Amino acid sequence: MAKNNLLPETYKLTITFTEPLLGSQPRKDVVREHIMRRRGIDPDSVADELETLDETLERNTTAFHKRDGKPVLYDYMIKGFLKEAAATFNGRAELNGMKNARAKIDAYVFVYPREIPIVTDSPILILERPLRAMTMQGPRVSVARSEMIPAGAKIECEVQVLAPDIISEHLLRTILDYGRYKGIGQWRNGGYGRFEYELTKVE
């Protein structure tokens, strides 16, 4: 029997959102249409995501995936944050000069479970904000709407690192520290979805 050389290090990650978290998903019919337009995507591979989307959102509204009426984040949103943060510090001293940091996170870091419950005692609210754009007809303003969970919400997940000699605990913490400045979810450039975290190695 071949020896398994992949000996991952596993961490428990707890994230507490210090700013409100905005939903980032459009209506189910919009997502379904997008999937059908893109080649190479099997609709059955994302059937669980379609199940957790709303059919009845108003126009220009983004929402949370929901399972049994309760909001969830998918694993790829956490991994997407890790990849974005790694790209920000690519080649810098903060990551010990690591090159291709985004690709290494993609290759060696995995998040579980696929659906991560968002734990909150607060109701889901709606945030409206103007969107300004320059079009061929001149400047236009529209209203964007997002479901919003107030600050204080938490998630817990597991992070597995397949190559701890490349992605050390120190590097993982450095990447997660970026969440104080730029978070997760819709309109994160506006400061939404920022978080603090606890990372504990599972022995």
XYZ file of N, CA, C and O in Angstrom:
812
model
N 0.848 -1.187 0.000
C 0.000 0.000 0.000
C 0.889 1.244 0.000
O 1.854 1.324 0.763
N 0.537 2.207 -0.859
C 1.327 3.429 -0.955
C 1.200 4.240 0.325
O 0.135 4.328 0.930
N 2.303 4.844 0.709
C 2.313 5.665 1.913
C 1.702 7.030 1.611
O 1.962 7.636 0.568
N 0.850 7.508 2.508
C 0.232 8.815 2.352
C 1.172 9.880 2.913
O 1.360 9.980 4.117
N 1.765 10.664 1.998
C 2.689 11.704 2.428
C 2.002 13.020 2.753
O 2.662 13.974 3.157
N 0.679 13.071 2.528
C -0.060 14.283 2.852
C -0.518 14.191 4.304
O -1.487 13.515 4.631
N 0.207 14.832 5.175
C -0.115 14.843 6.604
C -0.512 16.260 6.984
O 0.333 17.081 7.355
N -1.793 16.579 6.850
C -2.207 17.970 7.061
C -2.182 18.366 8.521
O -2.314 17.529 9.420
N -1.985 19.650 8.726
C -2.228 20.244 10.037
C -3.631 20.825 10.006
O -4.043 21.433 9.014
N -4.356 20.606 11.092
C -5.751 21.027 11.150
C -5.917 22.079 12.236
O -5.369 21.957 13.334
N -6.688 23.105 11.910
C -6.936 24.209 12.836
C -8.445 24.416 12.983
O -9.203 24.258 12.018
N -8.845 24.783 14.179
C -10.208 25.266 14.396
C -10.167 26.780 14.278
O -9.378 27.448 14.963
N -11.003 27.327 13.400
C -11.051 28.768 13.172
C -12.406 29.304 13.611
O -13.447 28.838 13.147
N -12.386 30.266 14.530
C -13.594 30.958 14.962
C -13.475 32.410 14.547
O -12.503 33.084 14.892
N -14.439 32.882 13.789
C -14.456 34.265 13.312
C -15.613 34.998 13.967
O -16.751 34.505 13.989
N -15.329 36.172 14.530
C -16.350 37.051 15.083
C -16.345 38.332 14.270
O -15.319 39.018 14.183
N -17.456 38.652 13.669
C -17.531 39.829 12.804
C -17.653 41.095 13.652
O -18.572 41.237 14.452
N -16.710 42.001 13.462
C -16.691 43.257 14.205
C -17.459 44.355 13.487
O -17.701 45.425 14.053
N -17.813 44.110 12.241
C -18.656 45.009 11.451
C -19.792 44.195 10.851
O -19.693 42.966 10.741
N -20.884 44.841 10.453
C -21.979 44.086 9.834
C -21.504 43.301 8.616
O -20.603 43.721 7.891
N -22.135 42.162 8.405
C -21.825 41.275 7.289
C -22.956 41.369 6.274
O -24.132 41.260 6.640
N -22.601 41.576 4.999
C -23.611 41.732 3.953
C -23.689 40.466 3.099
O -22.668 39.876 2.741
N -24.901 40.080 2.744
C -25.097 38.972 1.825
C -24.614 39.344 0.434
O -24.731 40.496 0.008
N -24.107 38.366 -0.288
C -23.483 38.644 -1.585
C -24.129 37.906 -2.753
O -23.661 38.020 -3.891
N -25.238 37.166 -2.504
C -25.814 36.322 -3.546
C -27.077 36.942 -4.141
O -27.960 37.391 -3.407
N -27.198 36.955 -5.479
C -28.434 37.423 -6.117
C -29.529 36.361 -6.060
O -29.347 35.301 -5.471
N -30.656 36.677 -6.687
C -31.760 35.716 -6.715
C -31.357 34.426 -7.404
O -30.458 34.405 -8.243
N -32.089 33.352 -7.076
C -31.767 32.037 -7.633
C -31.826 32.042 -9.154
O -30.968 31.454 -9.821
N -32.811 32.721 -9.763
C -32.936 32.686 -11.217
C -31.757 33.381 -11.890
O -31.309 32.972 -12.965
N -31.208 34.418 -11.248
C -30.042 35.105 -11.801
C -28.831 34.188 -11.775
O -28.072 34.100 -12.738
N -28.635 33.480 -10.664
C -27.506 32.554 -10.549
C -27.655 31.408 -11.544
O -26.695 31.014 -12.216
N -28.862 30.863 -11.659
C -29.094 29.759 -12.594
C -28.787 30.199 -14.031
O -28.143 29.476 -14.797
N -29.229 31.400 -14.407
C -28.963 31.916 -15.754
C -27.461 32.091 -15.981
O -26.938 31.775 -17.050
N -26.766 32.578 -14.947
C -25.317 32.759 -15.052
C -24.618 31.419 -15.274
O -23.709 31.303 -16.106
N -25.049 30.408 -14.538
C -24.454 29.083 -14.678
C -24.693 28.538 -16.084
O -23.788 27.978 -16.719
N -25.889 28.709 -16.594
C -26.212 28.175 -17.911
C -25.433 28.878 -19.019
O -25.156 28.290 -20.061
N -25.053 30.144 -18.790
C -24.285 30.887 -19.801
C -22.825 30.488 -19.816
O -22.141 30.645 -20.810
N -22.320 30.000 -18.684
C -20.903 29.670 -18.588
C -20.667 28.215 -18.975
O -21.292 27.312 -18.433
N -19.763 28.003 -19.863
C -19.426 26.645 -20.279
C -18.523 25.989 -19.227
O -17.726 26.642 -18.584
N -18.669 24.696 -19.112
C -17.799 23.957 -18.211
C -18.315 23.861 -16.792
O -17.668 23.262 -15.944
N -19.472 24.457 -16.491
C -20.049 24.346 -15.155
C -21.244 23.402 -15.216
O -22.203 23.630 -15.958
N -21.188 22.344 -14.457
C -22.286 21.387 -14.367
C -23.277 21.893 -13.322
O -22.918 22.014 -12.142
N -24.504 22.232 -13.714
C -25.474 22.733 -12.723
C -25.648 21.803 -11.534
O -25.897 22.256 -10.418
N -25.508 20.476 -11.758
C -25.666 19.534 -10.644
C -24.579 19.709 -9.592
O -24.778 19.391 -8.415
N -23.401 20.226 -10.008
C -22.296 20.391 -9.064
C -22.543 21.514 -8.066
O -21.880 21.588 -7.034
N -23.481 22.398 -8.381
C -23.796 23.505 -7.462
C -25.265 23.460 -7.045
O -25.838 24.468 -6.648
N -25.857 22.262 -7.131
C -27.277 22.126 -6.788
C -27.544 22.532 -5.346
O -28.581 23.142 -5.046
N -26.604 22.221 -4.448
C -26.805 22.585 -3.047
C -26.833 24.098 -2.871
O -27.601 24.628 -2.069
N -26.020 24.813 -3.654
C -26.027 26.271 -3.567
C -27.337 26.853 -4.080
O -27.885 27.789 -3.495
N -27.847 26.297 -5.176
C -29.119 26.777 -5.707
C -30.253 26.536 -4.718
O -31.162 27.356 -4.587
N -30.184 25.414 -3.992
C -31.212 25.108 -2.993
C -31.278 26.164 -1.897
O -32.328 26.391 -1.303
N -30.136 26.794 -1.597
C -30.074 27.711 -0.463
C -30.262 29.171 -0.873
O -30.069 30.075 -0.059
N -30.650 29.410 -2.153
C -30.877 30.773 -2.620
C -32.359 31.106 -2.642
O -33.221 30.240 -2.803
N -32.658 32.393 -2.534
C -34.019 32.895 -2.468
C -34.579 33.110 -3.875
O -33.875 33.597 -4.760
N -35.847 32.781 -4.064
C -36.522 33.007 -5.345
C -37.184 34.374 -5.404
O -37.543 34.851 -6.482
N -37.374 35.014 -4.257
C -38.299 36.155 -4.178
C -37.633 37.473 -3.826
O -38.297 38.399 -3.400
N -36.325 37.586 -4.005
C -35.652 38.835 -3.682
C -36.099 39.957 -4.613
O -36.410 39.736 -5.781
N -36.077 41.184 -4.073
C -36.326 42.334 -4.926
C -35.144 42.552 -5.862
O -34.042 42.073 -5.629
N -35.377 43.307 -6.908
C -34.344 43.616 -7.889
C -33.175 44.321 -7.207
O -33.360 45.118 -6.289
N -31.958 44.046 -7.676
C -30.733 44.673 -7.160
C -30.488 44.359 -5.681
O -29.846 45.142 -4.975
N -30.993 43.217 -5.215
C -30.784 42.814 -3.824
C -29.869 41.599 -3.782
O -30.014 40.667 -4.576
N -28.912 41.620 -2.874
C -28.078 40.453 -2.618
C -28.404 39.905 -1.237
O -28.736 40.657 -0.327
N -28.286 38.591 -1.101
C -28.755 37.937 0.126
C -27.759 36.888 0.576
O -26.744 36.634 -0.071
N -28.068 36.265 1.692
C -27.287 35.145 2.210
C -27.874 33.835 1.701
O -29.088 33.712 1.523
N -27.013 32.862 1.463
C -27.496 31.496 1.345
C -28.168 31.140 2.665
O -27.712 31.563 3.747
N -29.238 30.354 2.611
C -29.934 29.952 3.837
C -30.272 28.472 3.772
O -30.748 27.970 2.749
N -30.037 27.800 4.865
C -30.405 26.400 5.026
C -31.424 26.334 6.149
O -31.147 26.760 7.270
N -32.629 25.864 5.839
C -33.732 25.832 6.809
C -33.982 27.215 7.397
O -34.262 27.368 8.597
N -33.867 28.226 6.543
C -34.164 29.590 6.954
C -33.050 30.298 7.696
O -33.194 31.475 8.042
N -31.923 29.613 7.932
C -30.825 30.215 8.686
C -29.639 30.487 7.763
O -29.309 29.650 6.911
N -28.972 31.640 7.929
C -27.914 32.023 6.990
C -26.666 31.159 7.128
O -26.290 30.747 8.229
N -26.044 30.906 5.986
C -24.793 30.144 5.952
C -23.821 30.834 5.002
O -24.219 31.559 4.090
N -22.531 30.587 5.225
C -21.487 30.918 4.272
C -20.963 29.620 3.680
O -20.906 28.603 4.377
N -20.569 29.652 2.425
C -19.948 28.479 1.827
C -18.436 28.522 2.028
O -17.844 29.595 2.196
N -17.835 27.342 2.033
C -16.403 27.221 2.288
C -15.565 28.095 1.370
O -14.549 28.663 1.785
N -15.992 28.250 0.119
C -15.180 29.009 -0.832
C -15.104 30.491 -0.495
O -14.207 31.195 -0.959
N -16.044 31.000 0.325
C -15.963 32.408 0.720
C -14.817 32.627 1.707
O -14.125 33.648 1.656
N -14.605 31.660 2.602
C -13.476 31.759 3.529
C -12.168 31.563 2.772
O -11.210 32.329 2.943
N -12.129 30.563 1.918
C -10.918 30.331 1.139
C -10.643 31.498 0.205
O -9.488 31.890 -0.004
N -11.691 32.099 -0.348
C -11.512 33.261 -1.209
C -10.886 34.420 -0.460
O -10.018 35.138 -1.003
N -11.303 34.628 0.799
C -10.670 35.660 1.609
C -9.193 35.353 1.808
O -8.337 36.242 1.675
N -8.873 34.104 2.143
C -7.475 33.730 2.378
C -6.632 33.965 1.122
O -5.499 34.460 1.206
N -7.173 33.642 -0.045
C -6.443 33.833 -1.287
C -6.244 35.318 -1.585
O -5.165 35.738 -2.024
N -7.289 36.120 -1.361
C -7.172 37.556 -1.609
C -6.136 38.186 -0.683
O -5.314 39.007 -1.104
N -6.178 37.813 0.598
C -5.211 38.355 1.553
C -3.795 37.919 1.203
O -2.850 38.708 1.280
N -3.636 36.657 0.809
C -2.310 36.162 0.425
C -1.772 36.932 -0.767
O -0.582 37.277 -0.820
N -2.635 37.214 -1.738
C -2.204 37.976 -2.912
C -1.768 39.383 -2.524
O -0.829 39.944 -3.113
N -2.420 39.950 -1.530
C -2.076 41.305 -1.082
C -0.654 41.365 -0.545
O 0.070 42.341 -0.773
N -0.234 40.311 0.148
C 1.098 40.299 0.773
C 2.104 39.467 -0.020
O 3.200 39.191 0.474
N 1.757 39.088 -1.230
C 2.639 38.244 -2.035
C 4.033 38.860 -2.175
O 4.189 40.017 -2.571
N 5.050 38.081 -1.811
C 6.432 38.523 -1.950
C 6.912 39.484 -0.885
O 8.092 39.872 -0.882
N 6.046 39.868 0.035
C 6.422 40.852 1.058
C 6.996 40.167 2.304
O 6.837 38.961 2.508
N 7.595 40.975 3.144
C 8.233 40.442 4.352
C 7.223 39.795 5.284
O 7.556 38.866 6.020
N 5.962 40.294 5.264
C 4.943 39.734 6.146
C 4.760 38.236 5.918
O 4.406 37.504 6.850
N 4.957 37.788 4.683
C 4.860 36.360 4.361
C 6.236 35.763 4.100
O 6.383 34.789 3.349
N 7.244 36.334 4.729
C 8.622 35.852 4.585
C 9.063 35.811 3.123
O 9.837 34.942 2.716
N 8.542 36.757 2.341
C 8.937 36.844 0.943
C 8.329 35.777 0.049
O 8.771 35.610 -1.093
N 7.334 35.051 0.522
C 6.736 33.972 -0.271
C 6.213 34.490 -1.606
O 5.494 35.486 -1.666
N 6.556 33.791 -2.685
C 6.051 34.098 -4.011
C 4.858 33.193 -4.324
O 4.719 32.103 -3.781
N 4.008 33.644 -5.236
C 2.833 32.871 -5.658
C 1.983 32.449 -4.459
O 1.478 31.325 -4.391
N 1.834 33.364 -3.503
C 1.131 33.029 -2.258
C -0.317 32.645 -2.512
O -0.841 31.708 -1.892
N -0.982 33.328 -3.425
C -2.387 33.003 -3.714
C -2.522 31.572 -4.226
O -3.396 30.816 -3.778
N -1.651 31.196 -5.162
C -1.710 29.850 -5.732
C -1.416 28.794 -4.678
O -1.995 27.696 -4.708
N -0.526 29.096 -3.740
C -0.191 28.126 -2.702
C -1.348 27.938 -1.715
O -1.600 26.816 -1.255
N -2.039 29.022 -1.403
C -3.239 28.883 -0.575
C -4.266 28.019 -1.303
O -4.890 27.124 -0.726
N -4.436 28.262 -2.594
C -5.401 27.501 -3.381
C -5.054 26.017 -3.398
O -5.939 25.150 -3.321
N -3.761 25.711 -3.484
C -3.327 24.321 -3.614
C -3.309 23.571 -2.293
O -3.580 22.357 -2.266
N -2.993 24.256 -1.189
C -2.680 23.544 0.050
C -3.638 23.791 1.208
O -3.544 23.107 2.235
N -4.545 24.750 1.090
C -5.417 25.085 2.214
C -6.865 24.766 1.854
O -7.350 25.159 0.785
N -7.551 24.056 2.762
C -8.929 23.641 2.522
C -9.773 23.941 3.750
O -9.302 23.835 4.882
N -11.032 24.319 3.501
C -11.937 24.755 4.559
C -13.125 23.796 4.629
O -13.683 23.395 3.591
N -13.525 23.440 5.839
C -14.663 22.541 6.073
C -15.513 23.101 7.213
O -14.986 23.764 8.095
N -16.812 22.816 7.242
C -17.596 22.086 6.256
C -17.914 22.964 5.050
O -17.566 24.147 5.036
N -18.587 22.394 4.072
C -18.940 23.180 2.893
C -19.909 24.303 3.263
O -19.746 25.431 2.819
N -20.922 23.993 4.057
C -21.859 25.012 4.532
C -21.520 25.352 5.976
O -21.518 24.477 6.845
N -21.236 26.618 6.233
C -20.810 27.075 7.558
C -21.909 27.960 8.135
O -22.158 29.061 7.625
N -22.594 27.524 9.194
C -23.674 28.333 9.761
C -23.151 29.666 10.323
O -22.073 29.727 10.911
N -23.926 30.707 10.105
C -23.650 32.016 10.710
C -24.486 32.091 11.983
O -25.718 32.071 11.929
N -23.814 32.171 13.115
C -24.505 32.173 14.408
C -24.727 33.620 14.840
O -23.778 34.395 15.015
N -25.997 33.984 15.003
C -26.338 35.341 15.408
C -27.658 35.338 16.147
O -28.539 34.516 15.866
N -27.799 36.252 17.099
C -29.067 36.439 17.806
C -29.889 37.553 17.173
O -31.006 37.830 17.622
N -29.342 38.211 16.169
C -29.994 39.367 15.558
C -30.775 38.963 14.314
O -30.401 38.018 13.611
N -31.843 39.675 14.015
C -32.566 39.419 12.756
C -31.756 39.930 11.565
O -30.874 40.783 11.712
N -32.049 39.389 10.403
C -31.417 39.871 9.180
C -32.093 41.173 8.760
O -33.326 41.237 8.634
N -31.308 42.198 8.538
C -31.802 43.520 8.152
C -31.522 43.753 6.665
O -30.932 42.916 5.990
N -31.946 44.908 6.160
C -31.677 45.305 4.781
C -30.899 46.626 4.794
O -31.298 47.588 5.462
N -29.792 46.643 4.080
C -29.003 47.874 3.897
C -29.171 48.346 2.460
O -28.956 47.581 1.521
N -29.573 49.604 2.284
C -29.666 50.210 0.963
C -28.582 51.268 0.810
O -28.288 52.004 1.763
N -28.001 51.350 -0.376
C -26.948 52.323 -0.631
C -26.957 52.692 -2.109
O -27.332 51.876 -2.956
N -26.561 53.928 -2.436
C -26.535 54.333 -3.844
C -25.310 53.773 -4.551
O -24.237 53.654 -3.973
N -25.497 53.419 -5.804
C -24.394 53.017 -6.678
C -24.307 54.019 -7.812
O -25.285 54.220 -8.538
N -23.148 54.636 -7.950
C -22.957 55.624 -9.011
C -22.093 55.020 -10.109
O -21.069 54.398 -9.827
N -22.497 55.229 -11.345
C -21.741 54.682 -12.475
C -21.783 55.677 -13.628
O -22.766 56.406 -13.810
N -20.703 55.689 -14.413
C -20.658 56.510 -15.624
C -21.015 55.629 -16.809
O -20.371 54.607 -17.049
N -22.063 55.977 -17.516
C -22.521 55.212 -18.670
C -22.365 56.048 -19.944
O -21.982 57.218 -19.899
N -22.703 55.444 -21.083
C -22.648 56.157 -22.353
C -23.612 57.342 -22.362
O -23.420 58.312 -23.096
N -24.645 57.254 -21.556
C -25.629 58.336 -21.472
C -25.320 59.336 -20.356
O -26.102 60.234 -20.088
N -24.169 59.158 -19.703
C -23.783 60.052 -18.614
C -23.884 59.358 -17.272
O -24.124 58.145 -17.191
N -23.695 60.105 -16.182
C -23.722 59.492 -14.848
C -25.117 58.983 -14.492
O -26.119 59.613 -14.820
N -25.138 57.833 -13.846
C -26.393 57.238 -13.400
C -26.239 56.785 -11.948
O -25.161 56.371 -11.527
N -27.330 56.867 -11.217
C -27.354 56.418 -9.825
C -28.460 55.378 -9.665
O -29.596 55.605 -10.090
N -28.124 54.249 -9.099
C -29.119 53.228 -8.779
C -28.995 52.883 -7.296
O -28.043 53.309 -6.624
N -29.934 52.126 -6.806
C -29.935 51.742 -5.391
C -29.625 50.258 -5.287
O -30.280 49.428 -5.925
N -28.599 49.926 -4.503
C -28.259 48.528 -4.232
C -28.793 48.166 -2.851
O -28.753 48.980 -1.918
N -29.296 46.947 -2.741
C -29.849 46.464 -1.479
C -29.154 45.167 -1.112
O -28.935 44.309 -1.969
N -28.813 45.008 0.157
C -28.186 43.770 0.628
C -28.777 43.371 1.963
O -29.052 44.232 2.818
N -28.982 42.058 2.135
C -29.278 41.575 3.478
C -28.072 41.827 4.364
O -26.922 41.723 3.915
N -28.324 42.171 5.624
C -27.242 42.540 6.537
C -27.449 41.870 7.892
O -28.538 41.916 8.457
N -26.380 41.245 8.383
C -26.365 40.694 9.734
C -25.482 41.613 10.584
O -24.329 41.872 10.220
N -26.010 42.135 11.701
C -25.223 43.076 12.506
C -23.939 42.460 13.057
O -23.772 41.232 13.107
N -23.027 43.338 13.454
C -21.766 42.920 14.065
C -22.035 42.019 15.266
O -23.058 42.142 15.946
N -21.103 41.122 15.529
C -21.226 40.187 16.640
C -21.537 38.769 16.204
O -21.411 37.832 17.008
N -21.924 38.593 14.947
C -22.185 37.238 14.425
C -20.888 36.431 14.406
O -19.792 36.995 14.295
N -21.016 35.112 14.486
C -19.844 34.232 14.513
C -20.003 33.079 13.538
O -21.108 32.671 13.210
N -18.865 32.571 13.101
C -18.826 31.309 12.369
C -17.680 30.473 12.936
O -16.706 31.016 13.467
N -17.812 29.154 12.817
C -16.745 28.238 13.197
C -16.533 27.257 12.050
O -17.497 26.742 11.478
N -15.279 27.016 11.733
C -14.965 26.071 10.667
C -13.607 25.438 10.950
O -12.927 25.777 11.925
N -13.248 24.513 10.077
C -11.974 23.815 10.185
C -11.120 24.183 8.980
O -11.615 24.234 7.857
N -9.857 24.458 9.227
C -8.912 24.767 8.154
C -7.843 23.685 8.149
O -7.187 23.451 9.173
N -7.678 23.021 7.010
C -6.641 22.003 6.868
C -5.558 22.501 5.921
O -5.863 23.006 4.839
N -4.314 22.358 6.353
C -3.159 22.768 5.555
C -2.388 21.517 5.163
O -1.833 20.823 6.020
N -2.361 21.218 3.856
C -1.720 19.994 3.391
C -0.201 20.084 3.378
O 0.468 19.058 3.360
N 0.336 21.298 3.344
C 1.789 21.478 3.298
C 2.198 22.478 4.376
O 2.504 23.631 4.087
N 2.199 22.039 5.650
C 2.529 22.964 6.735
C 3.960 23.480 6.670
O 4.272 24.496 7.308
N 4.830 22.799 5.918
C 6.181 23.320 5.751
C 6.196 24.549 4.843
O 7.121 25.366 4.893
N 5.131 24.712 4.044
C 5.003 25.878 3.163
C 4.081 26.920 3.777
O 4.411 28.110 3.822
N 2.907 26.479 4.258
C 1.943 27.380 4.910
C 2.010 27.106 6.414
O 1.326 26.226 6.936
N 2.854 27.838 7.098
C 3.029 27.649 8.538
C 1.876 28.314 9.300
O 1.099 29.097 8.740
N 1.778 28.007 10.572
C 0.767 28.662 11.407
C 0.999 30.168 11.430
O 0.042 30.956 11.387
N 2.247 30.585 11.482
C 2.553 32.025 11.471
C 2.031 32.683 10.198
O 1.414 33.757 10.243
N 2.249 32.041 9.042
C 1.771 32.612 7.786
C 0.250 32.642 7.746
O -0.348 33.621 7.283
N -0.382 31.584 8.233
C -1.834 31.538 8.245
C -2.406 32.648 9.112
O -3.372 33.331 8.737
N -1.787 32.872 10.262
C -2.242 33.955 11.142
C -2.021 35.323 10.497
O -2.865 36.231 10.621
N -0.903 35.493 9.814
C -0.632 36.765 9.146
C -1.698 37.059 8.100
O -2.178 38.193 7.974
N -2.086 36.031 7.357
C -3.128 36.191 6.344
C -4.473 36.513 6.997
O -5.203 37.410 6.552
N -4.808 35.812 8.069
C -6.076 36.056 8.753
C -6.117 37.438 9.400
O -7.195 38.039 9.519
N -4.959 37.954 9.807
C -4.911 39.294 10.403
C -5.464 40.355 9.468
O -5.930 41.411 9.910
N -5.416 40.090 8.166
C -5.910 41.052 7.172
C -7.410 41.302 7.331
O -7.938 42.317 6.882
N -8.107 40.373 7.993
C -9.538 40.532 8.213
C -9.895 41.715 9.084
O -11.050 42.153 9.094
N -8.947 42.260 9.802
C -9.207 43.476 10.583
C -9.421 44.676 9.677
O -10.016 45.675 10.072
N -8.887 44.582 8.465
C -8.901 45.718 7.553
C -9.861 45.516 6.381
O -10.518 46.460 5.940
N -9.910 44.309 5.860
C -10.798 43.989 4.748
C -11.385 42.614 4.999
O -10.652 41.653 5.199
N -12.705 42.549 5.001
C -13.344 41.345 5.494
C -13.903 40.429 4.419
O -13.303 40.207 3.376
N -15.095 39.929 4.689
C -15.754 38.905 3.877
C -17.122 39.439 3.464
O -17.770 40.156 4.218
N -17.573 39.045 2.274
C -18.930 39.379 1.855
C -19.008 40.602 0.964
O -18.006 41.182 0.543
N -20.246 41.009 0.694
C -20.521 42.138 -0.180
C -20.008 43.445 0.425
O -20.038 43.636 1.625
N -19.535 44.348 -0.436
C -19.087 45.702 -0.092
C -18.011 45.691 0.995
O -17.986 46.517 1.886
N -17.110 44.726 0.917
C -16.036 44.675 1.905
C -15.062 45.835 1.728
O -14.362 46.196 2.682
N -15.025 46.430 0.529
C -14.199 47.626 0.354
C -14.736 48.798 1.164
O -14.012 49.769 1.410
N -15.999 48.714 1.561
C -16.595 49.747 2.399
C -16.465 49.457 3.882
O -17.063 50.165 4.709
N -15.702 48.431 4.243
C -15.468 48.119 5.647
C -16.397 47.072 6.221
O -16.251 46.697 7.394
N -17.340 46.580 5.434
C -18.260 45.559 5.943
C -17.577 44.189 5.963
O -16.675 43.914 5.177
N -18.025 43.347 6.909
C -17.508 41.989 6.999
C -16.146 41.871 7.660
O -15.539 40.792 7.628
N -15.633 42.948 8.268
C -14.362 42.841 8.999
C -14.541 41.926 10.209
O -15.642 41.802 10.755
N -13.437 41.335 10.650
C -13.578 40.349 11.727
C -12.307 40.231 12.574
O -11.225 40.651 12.181
N -12.502 39.629 13.733
C -11.420 39.129 14.575
C -11.534 37.605 14.569
O -12.579 37.057 14.214
N -10.473 36.928 14.990
C -10.498 35.469 14.893
C -9.727 34.826 16.034
O -8.880 35.435 16.689
N -10.039 33.552 16.245
C -9.249 32.667 17.106
C -8.873 31.457 16.270
O -9.718 30.879 15.590
N -7.606 31.099 16.326
C -7.093 29.952 15.566
C -6.427 28.997 16.529
O -5.481 29.382 17.228
N -6.904 27.762 16.566
C -6.384 26.766 17.503
C -6.002 25.513 16.736
O -6.818 24.951 16.001
N -4.766 25.076 16.911
C -4.325 23.856 16.245
C -4.984 22.645 16.912
O -5.037 22.539 18.140
N -5.500 21.757 16.071
C -6.123 20.525 16.561
C -5.063 19.451 16.612
O -4.482 19.067 15.582
N -4.760 18.956 17.802
C -3.697 17.961 17.975
C -4.230 16.558 17.678
O -5.377 16.247 17.903
